[in-house]
mmCIF file of C-alpha atoms in Angstrom:
data_model
loop_
_atom_site.group_PDB
_atom_site.id
_atom_site.type_symbol
_atom_site.label_atom_id
_atom_site.label_comp_id
_atom_site.label_asym_id
_atom_site.label_seq_id
_atom_site.Cartn_x
_atom_site.Cartn_y
_atom_site.Cartn_z
ATOM 1 C CA UNK A 1 19.081 -33.945 -9.857
ATOM 2 C CA UNK A 2 18.788 -31.624 -6.901
ATOM 3 C CA UNK A 3 19.528 -27.915 -7.098
ATOM 4 C CA UNK A 4 20.135 -26.134 -3.811
ATOM 5 C CA UNK A 5 19.562 -22.381 -3.910
ATOM 6 C CA UNK A 6 19.676 -21.188 -0.334
ATOM 7 C CA UNK A 7 20.127 -17.735 1.166
ATOM 8 C CA UNK A 8 21.223 -16.064 -2.070
ATOM 9 C CA UNK A 9 18.055 -14.811 -3.786
ATOM 10 C CA UNK A 10 17.670 -11.757 -1.528
ATOM 11 C CA UNK A 11 21.245 -10.743 -2.394
ATOM 12 C CA UNK A 12 20.431 -11.009 -6.116
ATOM 13 C CA UNK A 13 17.442 -8.739 -5.520
ATOM 14 C CA UNK A 14 19.523 -6.182 -3.648
ATOM 15 C CA UNK A 15 22.366 -6.174 -6.176
ATOM 16 C CA UNK A 16 20.523 -6.641 -9.488
ATOM 17 C CA UNK A 17 16.939 -5.601 -8.754
ATOM 18 C CA UNK A 18 13.690 -7.546 -8.673
ATOM 19 C CA UNK A 19 13.365 -8.163 -12.418
ATOM 20 C CA UNK A 20 16.894 -9.469 -12.951
ATOM 21 C CA UNK A 21 16.801 -11.555 -9.764
ATOM 22 C CA UNK A 22 13.598 -13.218 -10.947
ATOM 23 C CA UNK A 23 15.219 -13.792 -14.358
ATOM 24 C CA UNK A 24 18.162 -15.505 -12.668
ATOM 25 C CA UNK A 25 15.781 -17.635 -10.610
ATOM 26 C CA UNK A 26 13.872 -18.532 -13.780
ATOM 27 C CA UNK A 27 17.142 -19.774 -15.316
ATOM 28 C CA UNK A 28 17.837 -21.847 -12.204
ATOM 29 C CA UNK A 29 14.310 -23.290 -12.421
ATOM 30 C CA UNK A 30 14.774 -24.131 -16.092
ATOM 31 C CA UNK A 31 18.044 -25.978 -15.404
ATOM 32 C CA UNK A 32 16.517 -27.947 -12.522
ATOM 33 C CA UNK A 33 15.623 -31.430 -13.677
ATOM 34 C CA UNK A 34 13.795 -32.735 -10.595
ATOM 35 C CA UNK A 35 14.058 -30.906 -7.239
ATOM 36 C CA UNK A 36 14.837 -27.341 -6.187
ATOM 37 C CA UNK A 37 15.537 -26.611 -2.537
ATOM 38 C CA UNK A 38 15.100 -22.907 -1.914
ATOM 39 C CA UNK A 39 14.939 -20.254 0.751
ATOM 40 C CA UNK A 40 15.312 -16.509 0.806
ATOM 41 C CA UNK A 41 15.516 -13.666 3.231
ATOM 42 C CA UNK A 42 12.138 -12.332 4.286
ATOM 43 C CA UNK A 43 11.017 -8.727 3.769
ATOM 44 C CA UNK A 44 10.196 -8.656 7.490
ATOM 45 C CA UNK A 45 13.891 -8.996 8.384
ATOM 46 C CA UNK A 46 14.004 -5.207 8.657
ATOM 47 C CA UNK A 47 17.412 -5.103 10.334
ATOM 48 C CA UNK A 48 18.993 -6.383 7.111
ATOM 49 C CA UNK A 49 20.037 -3.958 4.362
ATOM 50 C CA UNK A 50 18.363 -6.026 1.632
ATOM 51 C CA UNK A 51 14.940 -6.332 3.347
ATOM 52 C CA UNK A 52 13.490 -3.168 1.812
ATOM 53 C CA UNK A 53 14.192 -4.592 -1.657
ATOM 54 C CA UNK A 54 12.082 -7.683 -0.915
ATOM 55 C CA UNK A 55 8.734 -5.901 -0.522
ATOM 56 C CA UNK A 56 7.569 -7.131 -3.942
ATOM 57 C CA UNK A 57 7.026 -10.541 -2.322
ATOM 58 C CA UNK A 58 3.903 -8.974 -0.839
ATOM 59 C CA UNK A 59 2.230 -9.862 2.398
ATOM 60 C CA UNK A 60 2.914 -13.578 1.854
ATOM 61 C CA UNK A 61 6.305 -14.783 0.680
ATOM 62 C CA UNK A 62 4.827 -18.270 0.709
ATOM 63 C CA UNK A 63 2.020 -17.433 -1.748
ATOM 64 C CA UNK A 64 4.337 -15.475 -4.037
ATOM 65 C CA UNK A 65 6.958 -18.225 -4.261
ATOM 66 C CA UNK A 66 4.456 -21.057 -4.582
ATOM 67 C CA UNK A 67 2.843 -19.250 -7.508
ATOM 68 C CA UNK A 68 6.221 -18.308 -9.043
ATOM 69 C CA UNK A 69 7.606 -21.851 -8.966
ATOM 70 C CA UNK A 70 4.355 -23.315 -10.280
ATOM 71 C CA UNK A 71 4.441 -20.857 -13.175
ATOM 72 C CA UNK A 72 8.035 -21.867 -13.899
ATOM 73 C CA UNK A 73 7.665 -25.582 -14.429
ATOM 74 C CA UNK A 74 7.259 -27.148 -11.003
ATOM 75 C CA UNK A 75 4.244 -29.357 -10.370
ATOM 76 C CA UNK A 76 4.580 -29.482 -6.575
ATOM 77 C CA UNK A 77 5.820 -26.707 -4.280
ATOM 78 C CA UNK A 78 6.043 -27.603 -0.612
ATOM 79 C CA UNK A 79 6.901 -25.347 2.279
ATOM 80 C CA UNK A 80 8.687 -27.950 4.385
ATOM 81 C CA UNK A 81 9.134 -25.769 7.435
ATOM 82 C CA UNK A 82 10.694 -22.699 8.893
ATOM 83 C CA UNK A 83 14.138 -22.222 10.324
ATOM 84 C CA UNK A 84 15.982 -19.655 12.367
ATOM 85 C CA UNK A 85 18.978 -17.696 11.164
ATOM 86 C CA UNK A 86 21.665 -15.915 13.127
ATOM 87 C CA UNK A 87 20.718 -12.610 11.432
ATOM 88 C CA UNK A 88 17.365 -11.883 13.054
ATOM 89 C CA UNK A 89 14.551 -13.432 15.048
ATOM 90 C CA UNK A 90 12.486 -13.828 11.854
ATOM 91 C CA UNK A 91 12.219 -17.405 10.653
ATOM 92 C CA UNK A 92 12.617 -18.246 6.972
ATOM 93 C CA UNK A 93 10.525 -20.625 4.910
ATOM 94 C CA UNK A 94 12.254 -23.611 3.336
ATOM 95 C CA UNK A 95 10.831 -24.981 0.086
ATOM 96 C CA UNK A 96 11.235 -28.029 -2.039
ATOM 97 C CA UNK A 97 9.837 -27.641 -5.540
ATOM 98 C CA UNK A 98 9.385 -30.780 -7.623
ATOM 99 C CA UNK A 99 9.044 -31.096 -11.401
#
């Protein structure tokens, strides 16, 4: 199966906090049987009201998420590119994680 989880994680972080958002993402990862397609808002999107809540991702969102998905059952985590949004000039990383 394919699970698509795009442009929602940063809202979970803002509304529920880092710990609960990561718990929700862990549940999504557990339910994923094969592929997870994922993106999130970047902490550098400072014009957005959720950006300050994303600082826990550290200086590299890519490193954080690659490690997180690997620790939660995925054998391959690929950053398949970056894309623009209509919210800011900051591009977002797009991932496909494979079990």
